[in-house]
Coordinates of C-alpha atoms in Angstrom, one line a residue:
M217 CA 132.6 98.5 135.6
N218 CA 132.0 99.9 132.1
C219 CA 129.2 102.4 131.2
K220 CA 127.2 99.8 129.2
K221 CA 126.7 97.7 132.4
I222 CA 126.2 100.8 134.6
K223 CA 123.4 102.1 132.3
K224 CA 121.5 98.9 133.0
L225 CA 121.7 99.5 136.8
I226 CA 120.8 103.3 136.5
Q227 CA 117.0 102.7 136.0
L228 CA 117.0 100.2 138.8
Y229 CA 118.8 102.7 141.0
I230 CA 116.2 105.4 140.2
D231 CA 113.4 103.1 141.0
Q232 CA 115.2 101.9 144.2
E233 CA 115.2 98.3 143.1
I234 CA 118.9 97.4 143.5
D235 CA 120.8 96.0 146.5
S236 CA 123.4 98.1 148.4
E237 CA 126.4 96.4 146.8
K238 CA 125.3 97.4 143.3
T239 CA 124.3 100.8 144.6
Q240 CA 127.9 101.2 145.9
V241 CA 129.4 100.1 142.5
L242 CA 127.1 102.6 140.7
K243 CA 128.0 105.5 142.9
E244 CA 131.8 104.8 142.5
H245 CA 131.3 104.8 138.8
L246 CA 129.3 108.0 138.9
K247 CA 132.2 109.8 140.7
T248 CA 134.4 109.3 137.5
C249 CA 131.9 109.3 134.6
A250 CA 130.2 112.7 133.7
S251 CA 128.0 110.9 131.0
C252 CA 126.4 108.5 133.4
Q253 CA 126.0 111.3 136.0
R254 CA 124.1 113.4 133.4
E255 CA 121.8 110.3 132.7
V256 CA 121.1 109.8 136.4
N257 CA 120.4 113.5 136.9
T258 CA 118.0 113.5 133.9
L259 CA 116.1 110.5 135.1
V260 CA 115.9 111.8 138.6
S261 CA 114.5 115.1 137.3
L262 CA 112.1 113.3 134.9
K263 CA 110.8 111.1 137.8
K264 CA 110.3 114.2 140.0
L265 CA 108.4 116.0 137.2
I266 CA 106.1 113.0 136.6
S267 CA 105.5 112.5 140.3
S268 CA 104.5 116.1 140.7
Q269 CA 101.8 115.9 138.0
E270 CA 98.3 115.8 139.1
K271 CA 96.8 112.3 139.0
I272 CA 94.1 111.7 136.5
T273 CA 90.9 110.2 137.8
T274 CA 88.3 108.4 135.8
S275 CA 84.7 107.7 136.5
Q276 CA 83.9 104.4 138.1
D277 CA 82.3 103.1 135.0
F278 CA 85.1 104.1 132.7
I279 CA 86.4 100.6 132.1
A280 CA 82.9 99.3 131.4
K281 CA 82.3 102.1 128.9
V282 CA 85.6 101.3 127.1
I283 CA 84.8 97.6 126.9
E284 CA 81.3 98.4 125.6
K285 CA 82.7 100.5 122.8
I286 CA 85.2 97.8 121.9
R287 CA 82.4 95.3 121.7
K288 CA 80.3 97.6 119.5
Q289 CA 83.2 98.1 117.2
E290 CA 83.8 94.3 117.0
I291 CA 80.1 93.7 116.2
L292 CA 80.2 96.4 113.6
K293 CA 83.3 95.0 112.0
M294 CA 81.8 91.5 111.9
N295 CA 78.6 92.8 110.3
L296 CA 80.5 94.7 107.6
E297 CA 82.7 91.6 106.9
G298 CA 79.5 89.4 106.7
A299 CA 77.8 91.8 104.4
A300 CA 81.0 91.9 102.1
K301 CA 81.0 88.1 102.0
R302 CA 77.3 88.2 101.1
L303 CA 77.6 90.8 98.4
I304 CA 80.7 89.6 96.6
P305 CA 78.7 86.9 94.6
L306 CA 76.3 89.6 93.4
P307 CA 78.7 91.5 91.1
L308 CA 80.2 88.2 90.0
A309 CA 76.8 86.8 88.9
L310 CA 75.9 90.2 87.2
G311 CA 79.2 90.0 85.3
L312 CA 78.6 86.4 84.2
V313 CA 75.1 87.3 83.1
T314 CA 76.3 90.3 81.2
F315 CA 79.0 88.2 79.5
I316 CA 76.6 85.6 78.5
Y317 CA 74.1 88.2 77.1
L318 CA 76.7 90.0 75.2
G319 CA 77.9 86.7 73.7
S320 CA 74.4 85.9 72.6
L321 CA 74.1 89.3 70.9
Q322 CA 77.3 88.6 69.0
I323 CA 75.9 85.2 67.8
R324 CA 72.6 86.9 66.9
K325 CA 74.5 89.6 65.0
E326 CA 76.5 87.0 63.1
N327 CA 73.4 85.0 62.2
F328 CA 71.6 88.2 61.2
L329 CA 74.4 89.2 58.9
E330 CA 74.5 85.8 57.3
E331 CA 70.8 85.7 56.7
Y332 CA 70.9 89.3 55.3
L333 CA 73.6 88.4 52.9
L334 CA 71.9 85.2 51.9
S335 CA 68.6 87.0 51.3
A336 CA 70.4 89.4 48.9
L337 CA 71.6 86.5 46.8
D338 CA 69.4 84.7 44.3
E339 CA 68.7 80.9 44.5
R340 CA 71.6 79.9 42.3
E341 CA 74.1 82.0 44.2
V342 CA 72.8 80.6 47.5
S343 CA 73.2 77.0 46.3
L344 CA 76.7 77.8 45.2
F345 CA 77.5 79.4 48.6
I346 CA 76.0 76.4 50.5
D347 CA 77.9 73.9 48.2
R348 CA 81.1 75.7 48.9
E349 CA 80.5 75.7 52.7
I350 CA 79.9 72.0 52.6
Y351 CA 83.0 71.4 50.4
E352 CA 85.2 73.4 52.8
E353 CA 83.8 71.4 55.8
L354 CA 84.6 68.2 54.0
F355 CA 88.1 69.1 52.9

């Protein structure tokens, strides 16, 4: 059997989850393959190291506390998303009002300038100016 197939069996062997026939095939391969032997030795050492570590204990209400924190975060997230959805129209409305206001200022400025220029002209010049405007509109 090649190393690729054996490597799939090694973890099962370490966890004692393979049948005796596959165990025999694995052991035969390990007699001739140093690479697979190193992998088995490393995994066995790692399993012993992990098993020797002290077990971590938690309080009885640990899971309840974790679930409660998750719920609080979800509620906070929903509140922030809701606030964002409610606040988005505000800047949009302010921008629209500003745009309309600035546009009206521009119109007033143009009207003011036209009135100022017309006031500086005498009656004859005004009538020529108005006649010219009418003429340009018609043709």
